[in-house]
Coordinates of C-alpha atoms in Angstrom, one line a residue:
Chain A
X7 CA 0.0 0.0 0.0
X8 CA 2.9 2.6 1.0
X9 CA 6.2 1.6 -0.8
X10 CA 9.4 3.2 -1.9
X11 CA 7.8 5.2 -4.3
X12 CA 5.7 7.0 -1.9
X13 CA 8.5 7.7 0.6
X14 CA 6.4 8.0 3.7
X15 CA 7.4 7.3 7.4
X16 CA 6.9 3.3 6.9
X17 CA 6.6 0.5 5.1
X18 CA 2.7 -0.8 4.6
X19 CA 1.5 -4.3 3.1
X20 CA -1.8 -5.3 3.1
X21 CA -2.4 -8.8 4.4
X22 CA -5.8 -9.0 4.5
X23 CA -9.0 -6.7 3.9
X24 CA -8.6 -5.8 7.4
X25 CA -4.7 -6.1 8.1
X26 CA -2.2 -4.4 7.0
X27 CA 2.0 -4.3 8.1
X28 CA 3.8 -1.6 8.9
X29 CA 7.1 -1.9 8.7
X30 CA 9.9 0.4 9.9
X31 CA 13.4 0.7 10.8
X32 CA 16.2 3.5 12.4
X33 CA 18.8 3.8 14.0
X34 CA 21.7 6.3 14.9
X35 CA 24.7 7.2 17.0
X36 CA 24.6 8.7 20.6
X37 CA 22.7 11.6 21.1
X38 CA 22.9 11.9 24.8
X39 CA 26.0 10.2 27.2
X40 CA 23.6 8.4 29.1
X41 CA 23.7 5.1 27.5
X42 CA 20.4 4.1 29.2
X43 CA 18.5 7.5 28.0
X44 CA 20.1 6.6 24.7
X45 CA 18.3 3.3 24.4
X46 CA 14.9 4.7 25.3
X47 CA 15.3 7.9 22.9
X48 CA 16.2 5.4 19.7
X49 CA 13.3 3.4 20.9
X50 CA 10.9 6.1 21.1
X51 CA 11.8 7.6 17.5
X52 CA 12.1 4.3 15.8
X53 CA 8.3 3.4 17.3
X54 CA 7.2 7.1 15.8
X55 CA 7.2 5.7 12.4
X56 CA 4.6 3.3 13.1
X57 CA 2.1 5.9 15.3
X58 CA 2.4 8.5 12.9
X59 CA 1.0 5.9 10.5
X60 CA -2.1 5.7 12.9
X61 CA -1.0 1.9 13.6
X62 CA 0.2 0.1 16.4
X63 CA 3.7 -1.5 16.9
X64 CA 3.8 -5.1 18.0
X65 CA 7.0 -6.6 17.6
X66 CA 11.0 -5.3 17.6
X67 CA 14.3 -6.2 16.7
X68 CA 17.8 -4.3 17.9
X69 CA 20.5 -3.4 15.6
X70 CA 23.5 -2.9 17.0
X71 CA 26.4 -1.3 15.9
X72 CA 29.1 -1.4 19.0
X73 CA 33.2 -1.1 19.5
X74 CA 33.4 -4.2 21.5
X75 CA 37.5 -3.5 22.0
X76 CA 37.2 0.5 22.9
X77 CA 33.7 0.4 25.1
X78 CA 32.8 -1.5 28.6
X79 CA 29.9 -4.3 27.2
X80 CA 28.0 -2.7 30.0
X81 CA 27.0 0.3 28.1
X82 CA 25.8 -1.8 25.3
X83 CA 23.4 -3.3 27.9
X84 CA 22.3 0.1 29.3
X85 CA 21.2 0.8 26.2
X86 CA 19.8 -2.3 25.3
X87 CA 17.8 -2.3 28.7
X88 CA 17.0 1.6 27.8
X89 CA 15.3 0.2 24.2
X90 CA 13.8 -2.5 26.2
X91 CA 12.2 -0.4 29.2
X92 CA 10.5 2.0 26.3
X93 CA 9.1 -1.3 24.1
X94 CA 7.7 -2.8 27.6
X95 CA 6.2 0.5 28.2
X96 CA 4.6 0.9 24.1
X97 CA 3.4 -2.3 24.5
X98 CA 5.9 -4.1 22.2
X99 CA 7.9 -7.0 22.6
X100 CA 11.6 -7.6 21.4
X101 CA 11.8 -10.7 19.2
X102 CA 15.4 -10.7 18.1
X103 CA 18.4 -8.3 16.6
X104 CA 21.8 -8.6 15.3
X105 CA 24.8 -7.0 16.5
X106 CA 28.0 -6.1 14.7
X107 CA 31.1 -4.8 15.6
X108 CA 31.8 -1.3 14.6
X109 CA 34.0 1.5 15.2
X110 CA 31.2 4.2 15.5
X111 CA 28.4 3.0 18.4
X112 CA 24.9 2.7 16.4
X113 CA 22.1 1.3 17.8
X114 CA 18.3 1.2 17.2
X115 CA 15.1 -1.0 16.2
X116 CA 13.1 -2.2 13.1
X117 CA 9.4 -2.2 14.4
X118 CA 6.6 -3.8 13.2
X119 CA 2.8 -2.9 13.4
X120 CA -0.7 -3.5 12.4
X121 CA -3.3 -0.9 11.0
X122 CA -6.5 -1.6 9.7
X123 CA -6.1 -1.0 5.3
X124 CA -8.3 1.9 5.9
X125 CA -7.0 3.6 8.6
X126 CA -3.6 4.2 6.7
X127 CA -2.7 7.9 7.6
X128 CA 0.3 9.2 5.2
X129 CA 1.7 12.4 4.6
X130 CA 0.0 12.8 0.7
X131 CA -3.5 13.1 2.0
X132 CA -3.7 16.9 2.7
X133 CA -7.0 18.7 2.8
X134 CA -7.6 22.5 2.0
X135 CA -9.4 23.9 5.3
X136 CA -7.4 21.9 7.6
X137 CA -5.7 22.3 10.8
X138 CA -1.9 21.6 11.4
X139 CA -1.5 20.8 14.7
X140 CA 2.1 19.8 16.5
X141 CA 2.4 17.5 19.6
X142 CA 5.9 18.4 20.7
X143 CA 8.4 21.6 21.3
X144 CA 10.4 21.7 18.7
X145 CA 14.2 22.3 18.8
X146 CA 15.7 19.4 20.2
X147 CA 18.8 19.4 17.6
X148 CA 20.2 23.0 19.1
X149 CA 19.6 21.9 22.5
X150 CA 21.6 18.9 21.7
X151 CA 24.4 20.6 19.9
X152 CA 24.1 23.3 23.0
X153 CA 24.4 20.0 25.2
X154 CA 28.2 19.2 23.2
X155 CA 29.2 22.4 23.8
X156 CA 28.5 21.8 27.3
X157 CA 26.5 25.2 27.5
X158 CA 23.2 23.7 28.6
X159 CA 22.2 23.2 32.2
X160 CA 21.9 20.2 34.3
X161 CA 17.8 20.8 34.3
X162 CA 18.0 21.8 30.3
X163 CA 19.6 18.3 29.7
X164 CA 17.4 16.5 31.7
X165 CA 14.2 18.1 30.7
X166 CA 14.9 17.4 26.5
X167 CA 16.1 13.8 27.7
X168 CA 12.9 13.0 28.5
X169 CA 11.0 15.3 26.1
X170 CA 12.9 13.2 23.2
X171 CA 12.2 9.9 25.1
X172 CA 9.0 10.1 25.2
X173 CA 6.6 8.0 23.6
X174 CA 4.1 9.7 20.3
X175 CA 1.8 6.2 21.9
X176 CA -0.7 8.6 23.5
X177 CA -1.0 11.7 20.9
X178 CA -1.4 8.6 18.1
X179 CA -4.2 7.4 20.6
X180 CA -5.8 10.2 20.5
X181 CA -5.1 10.9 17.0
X182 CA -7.7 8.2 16.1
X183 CA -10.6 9.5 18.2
X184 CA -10.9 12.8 15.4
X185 CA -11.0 13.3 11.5
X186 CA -7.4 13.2 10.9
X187 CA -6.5 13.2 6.8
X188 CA -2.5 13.2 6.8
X189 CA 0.3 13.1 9.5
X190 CA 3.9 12.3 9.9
X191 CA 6.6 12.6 12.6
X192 CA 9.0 15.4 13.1
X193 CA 12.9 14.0 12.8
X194 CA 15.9 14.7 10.9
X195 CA 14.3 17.2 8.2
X196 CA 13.1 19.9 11.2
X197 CA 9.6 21.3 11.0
X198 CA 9.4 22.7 7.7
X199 CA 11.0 20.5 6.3
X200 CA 8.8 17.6 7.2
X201 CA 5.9 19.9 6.3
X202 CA 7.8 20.4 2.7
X203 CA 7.2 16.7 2.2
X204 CA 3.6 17.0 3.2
X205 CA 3.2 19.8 0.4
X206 CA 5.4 18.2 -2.2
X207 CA 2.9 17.0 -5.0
X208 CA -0.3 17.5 -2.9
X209 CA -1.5 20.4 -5.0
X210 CA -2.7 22.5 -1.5
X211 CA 0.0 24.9 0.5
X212 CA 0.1 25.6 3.9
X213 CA 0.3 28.8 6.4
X214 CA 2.6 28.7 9.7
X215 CA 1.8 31.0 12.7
X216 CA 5.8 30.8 13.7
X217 CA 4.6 32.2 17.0
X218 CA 1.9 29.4 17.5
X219 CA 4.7 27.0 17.0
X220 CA 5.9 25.3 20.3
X221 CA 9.4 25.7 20.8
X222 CA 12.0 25.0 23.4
X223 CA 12.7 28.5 24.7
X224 CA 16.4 28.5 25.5
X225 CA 16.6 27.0 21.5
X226 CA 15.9 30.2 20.4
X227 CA 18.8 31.8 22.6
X228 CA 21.2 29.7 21.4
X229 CA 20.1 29.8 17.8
X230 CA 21.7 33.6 18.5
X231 CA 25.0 32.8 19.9
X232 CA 25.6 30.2 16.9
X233 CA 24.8 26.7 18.0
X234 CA 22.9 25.6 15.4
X235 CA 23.3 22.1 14.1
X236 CA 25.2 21.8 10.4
X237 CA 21.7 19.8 9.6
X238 CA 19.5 22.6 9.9
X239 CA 21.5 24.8 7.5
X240 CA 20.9 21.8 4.8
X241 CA 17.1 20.8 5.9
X242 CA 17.3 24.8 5.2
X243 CA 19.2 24.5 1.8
X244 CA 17.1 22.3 0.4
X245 CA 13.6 23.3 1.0
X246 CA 14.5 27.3 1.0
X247 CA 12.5 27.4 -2.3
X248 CA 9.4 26.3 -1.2
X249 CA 9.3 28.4 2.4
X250 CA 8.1 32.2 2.5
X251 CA 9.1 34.1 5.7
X252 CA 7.1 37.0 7.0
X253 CA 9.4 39.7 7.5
X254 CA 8.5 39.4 11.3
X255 CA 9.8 35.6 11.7
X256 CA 13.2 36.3 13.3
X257 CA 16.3 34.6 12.4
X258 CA 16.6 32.8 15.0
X259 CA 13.2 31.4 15.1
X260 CA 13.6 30.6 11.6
X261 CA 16.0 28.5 12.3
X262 CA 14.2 26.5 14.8
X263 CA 11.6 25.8 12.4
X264 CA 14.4 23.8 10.4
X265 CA 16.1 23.0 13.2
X266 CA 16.6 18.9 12.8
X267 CA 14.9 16.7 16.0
X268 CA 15.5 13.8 17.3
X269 CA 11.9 11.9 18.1
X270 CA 10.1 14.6 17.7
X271 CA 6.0 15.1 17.6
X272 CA 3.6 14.3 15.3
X273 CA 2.3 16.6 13.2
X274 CA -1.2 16.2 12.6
X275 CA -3.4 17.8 9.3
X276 CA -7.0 17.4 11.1
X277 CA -10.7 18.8 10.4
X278 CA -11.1 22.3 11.3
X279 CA -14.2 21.6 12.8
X280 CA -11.7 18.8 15.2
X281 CA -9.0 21.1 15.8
X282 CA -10.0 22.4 19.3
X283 CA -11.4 19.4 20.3
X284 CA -8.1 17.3 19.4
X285 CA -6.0 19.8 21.4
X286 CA -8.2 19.5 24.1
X287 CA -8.1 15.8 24.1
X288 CA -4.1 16.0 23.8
X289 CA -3.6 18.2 26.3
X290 CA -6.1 15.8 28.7
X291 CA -4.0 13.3 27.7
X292 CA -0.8 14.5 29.2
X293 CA 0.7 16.5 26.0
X294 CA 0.4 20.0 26.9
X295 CA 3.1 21.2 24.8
X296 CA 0.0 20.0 21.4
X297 CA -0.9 23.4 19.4
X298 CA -2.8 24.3 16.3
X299 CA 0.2 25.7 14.0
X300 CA -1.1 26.8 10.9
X301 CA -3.8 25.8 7.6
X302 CA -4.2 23.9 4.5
X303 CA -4.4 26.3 2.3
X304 CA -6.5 25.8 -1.5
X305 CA -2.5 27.2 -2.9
X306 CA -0.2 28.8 -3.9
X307 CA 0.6 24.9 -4.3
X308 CA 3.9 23.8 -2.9
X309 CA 4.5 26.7 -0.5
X310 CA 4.9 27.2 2.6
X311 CA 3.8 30.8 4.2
X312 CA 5.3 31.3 7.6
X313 CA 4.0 34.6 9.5
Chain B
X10 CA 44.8 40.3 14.7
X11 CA 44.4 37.2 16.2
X12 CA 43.2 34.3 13.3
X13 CA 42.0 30.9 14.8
X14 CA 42.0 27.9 12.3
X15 CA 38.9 25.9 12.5
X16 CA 38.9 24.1 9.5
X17 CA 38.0 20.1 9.5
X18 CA 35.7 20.9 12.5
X19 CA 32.6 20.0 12.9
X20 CA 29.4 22.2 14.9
X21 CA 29.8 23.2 17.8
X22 CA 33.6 23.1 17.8
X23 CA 34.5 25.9 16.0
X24 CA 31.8 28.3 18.0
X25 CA 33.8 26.8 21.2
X26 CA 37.1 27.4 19.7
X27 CA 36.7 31.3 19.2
X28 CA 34.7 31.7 22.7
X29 CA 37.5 30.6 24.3
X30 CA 39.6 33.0 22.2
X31 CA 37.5 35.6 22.8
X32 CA 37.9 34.5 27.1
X33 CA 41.7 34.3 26.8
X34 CA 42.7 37.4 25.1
X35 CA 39.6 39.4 25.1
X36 CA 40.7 41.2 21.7
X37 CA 39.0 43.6 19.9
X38 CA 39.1 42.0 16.9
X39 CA 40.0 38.3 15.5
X40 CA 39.5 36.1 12.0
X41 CA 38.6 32.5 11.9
X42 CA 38.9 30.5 8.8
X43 CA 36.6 27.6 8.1
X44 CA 35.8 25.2 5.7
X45 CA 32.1 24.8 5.7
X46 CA 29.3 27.1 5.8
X47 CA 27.2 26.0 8.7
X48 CA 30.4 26.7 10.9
X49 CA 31.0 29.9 9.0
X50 CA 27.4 31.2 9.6
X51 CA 27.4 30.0 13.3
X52 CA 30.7 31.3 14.0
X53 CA 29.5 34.8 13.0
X54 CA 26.7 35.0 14.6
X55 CA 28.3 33.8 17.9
X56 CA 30.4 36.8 17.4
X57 CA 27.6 39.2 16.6
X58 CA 26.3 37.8 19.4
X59 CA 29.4 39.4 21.8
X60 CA 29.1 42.4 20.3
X61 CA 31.7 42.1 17.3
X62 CA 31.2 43.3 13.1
X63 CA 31.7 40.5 11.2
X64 CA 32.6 40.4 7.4
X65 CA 33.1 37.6 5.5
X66 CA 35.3 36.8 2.8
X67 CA 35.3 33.5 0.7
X68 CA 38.9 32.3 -0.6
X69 CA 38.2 29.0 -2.3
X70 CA 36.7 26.1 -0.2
X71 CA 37.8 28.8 3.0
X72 CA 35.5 31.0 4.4
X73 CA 37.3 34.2 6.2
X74 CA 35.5 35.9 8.9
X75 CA 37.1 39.1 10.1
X76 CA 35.6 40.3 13.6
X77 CA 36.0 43.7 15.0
X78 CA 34.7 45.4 18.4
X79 CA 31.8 47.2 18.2
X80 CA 31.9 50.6 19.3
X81 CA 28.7 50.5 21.3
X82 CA 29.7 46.7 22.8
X83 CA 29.7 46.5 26.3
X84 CA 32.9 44.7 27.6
X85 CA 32.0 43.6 30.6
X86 CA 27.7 43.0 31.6
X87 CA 26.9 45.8 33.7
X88 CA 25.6 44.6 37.0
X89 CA 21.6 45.6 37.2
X90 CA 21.0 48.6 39.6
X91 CA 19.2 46.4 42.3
X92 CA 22.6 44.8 42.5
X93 CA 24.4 47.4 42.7
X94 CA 22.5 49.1 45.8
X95 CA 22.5 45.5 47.4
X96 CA 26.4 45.2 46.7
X97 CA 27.5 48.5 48.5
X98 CA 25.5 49.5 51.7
X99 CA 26.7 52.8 53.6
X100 CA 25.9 53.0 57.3
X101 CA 26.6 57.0 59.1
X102 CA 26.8 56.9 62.5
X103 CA 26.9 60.7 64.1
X104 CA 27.9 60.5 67.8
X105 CA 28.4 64.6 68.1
X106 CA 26.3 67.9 66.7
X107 CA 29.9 69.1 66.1
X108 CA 32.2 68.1 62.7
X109 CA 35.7 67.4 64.5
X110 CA 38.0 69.5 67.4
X111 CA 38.9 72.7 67.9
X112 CA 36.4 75.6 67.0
X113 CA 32.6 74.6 68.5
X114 CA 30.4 77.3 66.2
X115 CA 33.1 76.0 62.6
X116 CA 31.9 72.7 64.1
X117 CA 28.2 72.8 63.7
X118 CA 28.3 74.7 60.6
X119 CA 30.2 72.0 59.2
X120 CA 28.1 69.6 60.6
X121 CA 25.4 71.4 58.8
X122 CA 26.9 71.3 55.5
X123 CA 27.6 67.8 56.0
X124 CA 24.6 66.7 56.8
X125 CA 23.0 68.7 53.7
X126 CA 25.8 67.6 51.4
X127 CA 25.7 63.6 52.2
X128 CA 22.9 63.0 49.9
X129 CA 25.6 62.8 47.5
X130 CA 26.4 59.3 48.4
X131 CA 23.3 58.7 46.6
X132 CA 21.5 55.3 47.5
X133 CA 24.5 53.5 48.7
X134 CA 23.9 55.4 51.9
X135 CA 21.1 53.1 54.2
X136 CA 21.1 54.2 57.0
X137 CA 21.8 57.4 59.2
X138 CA 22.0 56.8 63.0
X139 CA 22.6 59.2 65.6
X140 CA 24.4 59.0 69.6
X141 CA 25.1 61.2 72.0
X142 CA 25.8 64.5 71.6
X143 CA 24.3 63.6 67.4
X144 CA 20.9 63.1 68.7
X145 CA 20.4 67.0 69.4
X146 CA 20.4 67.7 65.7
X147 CA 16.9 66.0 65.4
X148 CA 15.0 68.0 67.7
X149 CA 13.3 71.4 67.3
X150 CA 15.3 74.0 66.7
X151 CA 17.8 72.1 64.5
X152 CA 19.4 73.6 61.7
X153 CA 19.6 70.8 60.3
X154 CA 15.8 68.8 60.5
X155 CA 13.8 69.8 57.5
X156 CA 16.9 68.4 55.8
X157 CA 16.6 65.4 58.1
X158 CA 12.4 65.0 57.1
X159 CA 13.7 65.3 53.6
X160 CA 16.1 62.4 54.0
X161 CA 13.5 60.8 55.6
X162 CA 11.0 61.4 53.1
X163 CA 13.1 60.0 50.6
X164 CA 13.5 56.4 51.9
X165 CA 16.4 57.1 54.5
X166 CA 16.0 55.5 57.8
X167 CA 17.5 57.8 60.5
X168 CA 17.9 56.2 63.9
X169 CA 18.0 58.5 67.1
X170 CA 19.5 56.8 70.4
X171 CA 17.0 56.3 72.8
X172 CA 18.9 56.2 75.9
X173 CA 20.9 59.4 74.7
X174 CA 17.8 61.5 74.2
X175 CA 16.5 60.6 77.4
X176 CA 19.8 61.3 79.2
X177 CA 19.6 64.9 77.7
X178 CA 15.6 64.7 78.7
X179 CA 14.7 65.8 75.2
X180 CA 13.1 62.4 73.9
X181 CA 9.7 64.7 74.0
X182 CA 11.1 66.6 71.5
X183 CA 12.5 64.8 68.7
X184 CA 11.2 65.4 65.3
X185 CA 12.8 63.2 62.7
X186 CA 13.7 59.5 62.8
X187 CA 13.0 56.5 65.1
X188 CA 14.1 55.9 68.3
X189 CA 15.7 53.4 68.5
X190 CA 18.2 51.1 71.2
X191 CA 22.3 49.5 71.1
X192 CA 20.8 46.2 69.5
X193 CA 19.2 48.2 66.6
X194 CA 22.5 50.1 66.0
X195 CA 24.5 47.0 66.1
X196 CA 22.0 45.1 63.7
X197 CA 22.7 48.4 61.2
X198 CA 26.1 48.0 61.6
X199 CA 26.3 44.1 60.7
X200 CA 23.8 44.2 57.7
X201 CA 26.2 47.4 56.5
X202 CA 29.0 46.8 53.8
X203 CA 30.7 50.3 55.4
X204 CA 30.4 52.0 59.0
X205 CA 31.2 55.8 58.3
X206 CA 31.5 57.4 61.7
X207 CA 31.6 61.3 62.5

């Protein structure tokens, strides 16, 4: 049903009339020292794939990447119990893996998950009219690359640990309750960049209220002094062409919008008539950071507005 | 000028490598070469950031960016003004109506002028505290008290011995400050960064 050609978040087959797979895989090097926040973050993200398809994940396998001769074996099992603590908690459980030895640590999961056929949400499906809403602060990459430069607090750390460990379960969850026509997950690409794919080839663009946009507040101070990953310069590069700014969108801020994250939110293209009643339900549901960020528009096609 | 080669480093690194220039020498100008453009954008900004003018030059696969001080950049962050009255704190403790030895009526006169002149110190000076012979200045008759009221007025606590007015019997009539006792006095003194006595 979803295939190479479509280049969504996952993989889907159908198996049945009412089956389908969703198949997914990811993994990357360390984005945090804490080998057992590690596990849980590559977890997290490499489960995304399969929520933001509106499925559920059922089954993992670890791929592991690890310099047996330069690192203890007992940070490879922090971060194996880290990938396992977050499955346990999603509801998934860990079938198998494969390990090889490597210079550069690597580690993360391929996942595996049902959906009903017709309950397929991908990123092509966008509706003029409709609400974008986000379910997660964006600018996890600065933070990180604030983190390496060892100019980001104790709490800072600690508080986009977590925010990139946790689980898109519970927005997805919700997710199902309204009229949702397209989502996807926001990772590698940043914000716009994600929400370039979403636009690419759907015939509708798209308006975004930068200051409606949740963002990590000390992201934008550092975005300032220069710590601004080499990724969001490309995700910038490459979709420039397709993004408007509004003289008012700051710099800085612009730069958080591109700024690449590491499990981000989903980002969720749902029913105007829905839109305060999903951000209600998401913020009942624990995900207070959820807000409506901008509209489908009938065109320009291809473009993204950002006032 | 100062030139840092960050070339073949990767984000954050080369923003790292000129803020510790910047710590070690603090100089007023600086160039950092670098081979990539994310590096080369962050690298100015970071400087822009301190307070430097950045141009850039591209030579090649290098970029060139030439810092130099700003003339408006602030070298070193001004403490706030809350600070600064919480960093200094002025006690002035008057044990006599008379400004040092020798001639009694220059005495008071320049006690007068002192008085009148020590609003000068601005708000670094807390708290004004008068002993002995000081106390007679706050009662009727001073030269010295709608100056006092003023003082007063403005935020200034005065503090008038106690014990010393009622030794000269004129605790009836003192018209600026609050009496007050040793304890109080000594209090003043320990909370005060500077004990000025006349």
């Amino acid at each position: 049903m979803v295939g190479l050609d479509r280049a969504d978040d996952a993989g889907v087959y159908r198996v049945s009339d009412d089956l389908a797979l969703i198949q997914t895989v990811d993994f990357f090097t360390p984005i945090v020292d804490d080998p057992y926040w590690f596990g849980q973050i590559a977890a997290a993200n490499a489960l995304s794939d399969v929520y933001a398809m509106g499925g559920t994940p059922k089954t993992a396998m670890n791929l592991v990447a690890f310099p047996v001769k330069q690192m203890d074996l007992s940070v490879l099992r922090q971060i194996i119990q880290g990938g396992l603590d977050k499955l346990t908690e999603a509801g998934v459980v860990l079938i198998g893996g494969h390990s090889i030895e490597d210079k550069e640590l690597k580690y993360g999961l391929s996942v595996t998950g049902f959906v009903h056929p017709s309950r397929v949400l991908t990123k092509k499906n966008l509706r003029p009219g409709d609400r974008l809403v986000l379910t997660k602060p964006i600018g996890t990459g600065i933070i990180n690359t604030a983190i390496k430069a060892g100019m980001a607090s104790a709490e800072l750390t600690d508080r986009v640990t977590r925010l990139m460990a946790a689980l898109n379960r519970d927005a997805a969850g919700v997710m199902s309750h309204f009229d949702v026509s397209a989502c996807t997950d926001v990772t590698g690409f940043g914000l716009l960049g994600h929400l370039a794919e979403m636009v690419s080839g759907s015939g509708a663009g798209v308006r975004v209220f930068a200051d409606q946009v949740p963002v990590i507040a000390e992201a934008l101070e550092f975005a300032a002094m220069g710590l601004i990953p080499a990724g969001a310069y490309k995700n910038r590069e490459f979709r420039e062409s397709m993004v408007t700014f509004a003289d008012t969108v700051e710099r800085t801020r612009q730069d958080v919008l591109f700024d690449p994250q590491t499990s981000g939110g989903l980002l969720i293209c749902v029913s105007a008539a829905h839109a305060v009643g999903i951000i209600a339900a998401l913020k009942d549901s624990g995900i207070g950071d959820a807000a409506d960020i901008g509209e489908i528009l009938d065109g320009p096609q291809e473009k993204i507005w950002v006032l | 000028m100062k030139e840092i080669d960050a070339r073949g480093l990767a984000c954050p690194a080369p923003v790292l490598q000129t803020k510790a220039a910047l710590q070690e020498d603090k100089p007023d100008g600086l160039r950092v070469v670098l081979d990539n453009a994310a590096s080369q954008q962050n690298v100015q900004r970071f400087l822009e950031s301190q307070g430097f003018e950045t141009v850039l030059e591209q030579d090649g696969d290098d970029y060139w960016v030439s810092a130099t001080c700003r003339s408006d950049r602030v070298q070193e962050p001004r403490p706030s003004p809350e600070k600064e009255t919480d960093a200094r704190k002025i006690m002035v403790l008057c044990a006599t109506d008379r400004m040092g030895f020798g001639d009694d009526a220059l005495g008071l006169k320049l006690m007068v002028n002192f008085l009148r002149t020590l609003k000068e110190m601005g708000p670094d000076l807390c708290r004004l505290v008068f002993v002995n012979n000081g106390v007679k200045l706050t009662i009727e008759g001073s030269e010295v008290l709608e100056d006092l009221r003023q003082y007063e007025k403005d935020g200034l606590k005065i503090m008038v011995c106690g014990t010393c007015l009622d030794h000269f019997d004129i605790l009836a009539k003192k018209q600026v400050g609050e009496t007050t006792n040793m304890l109080d006095i000594i209090t003043a003194m320990q909370v005060a960064d500077k004990v000025i006595s006349i």
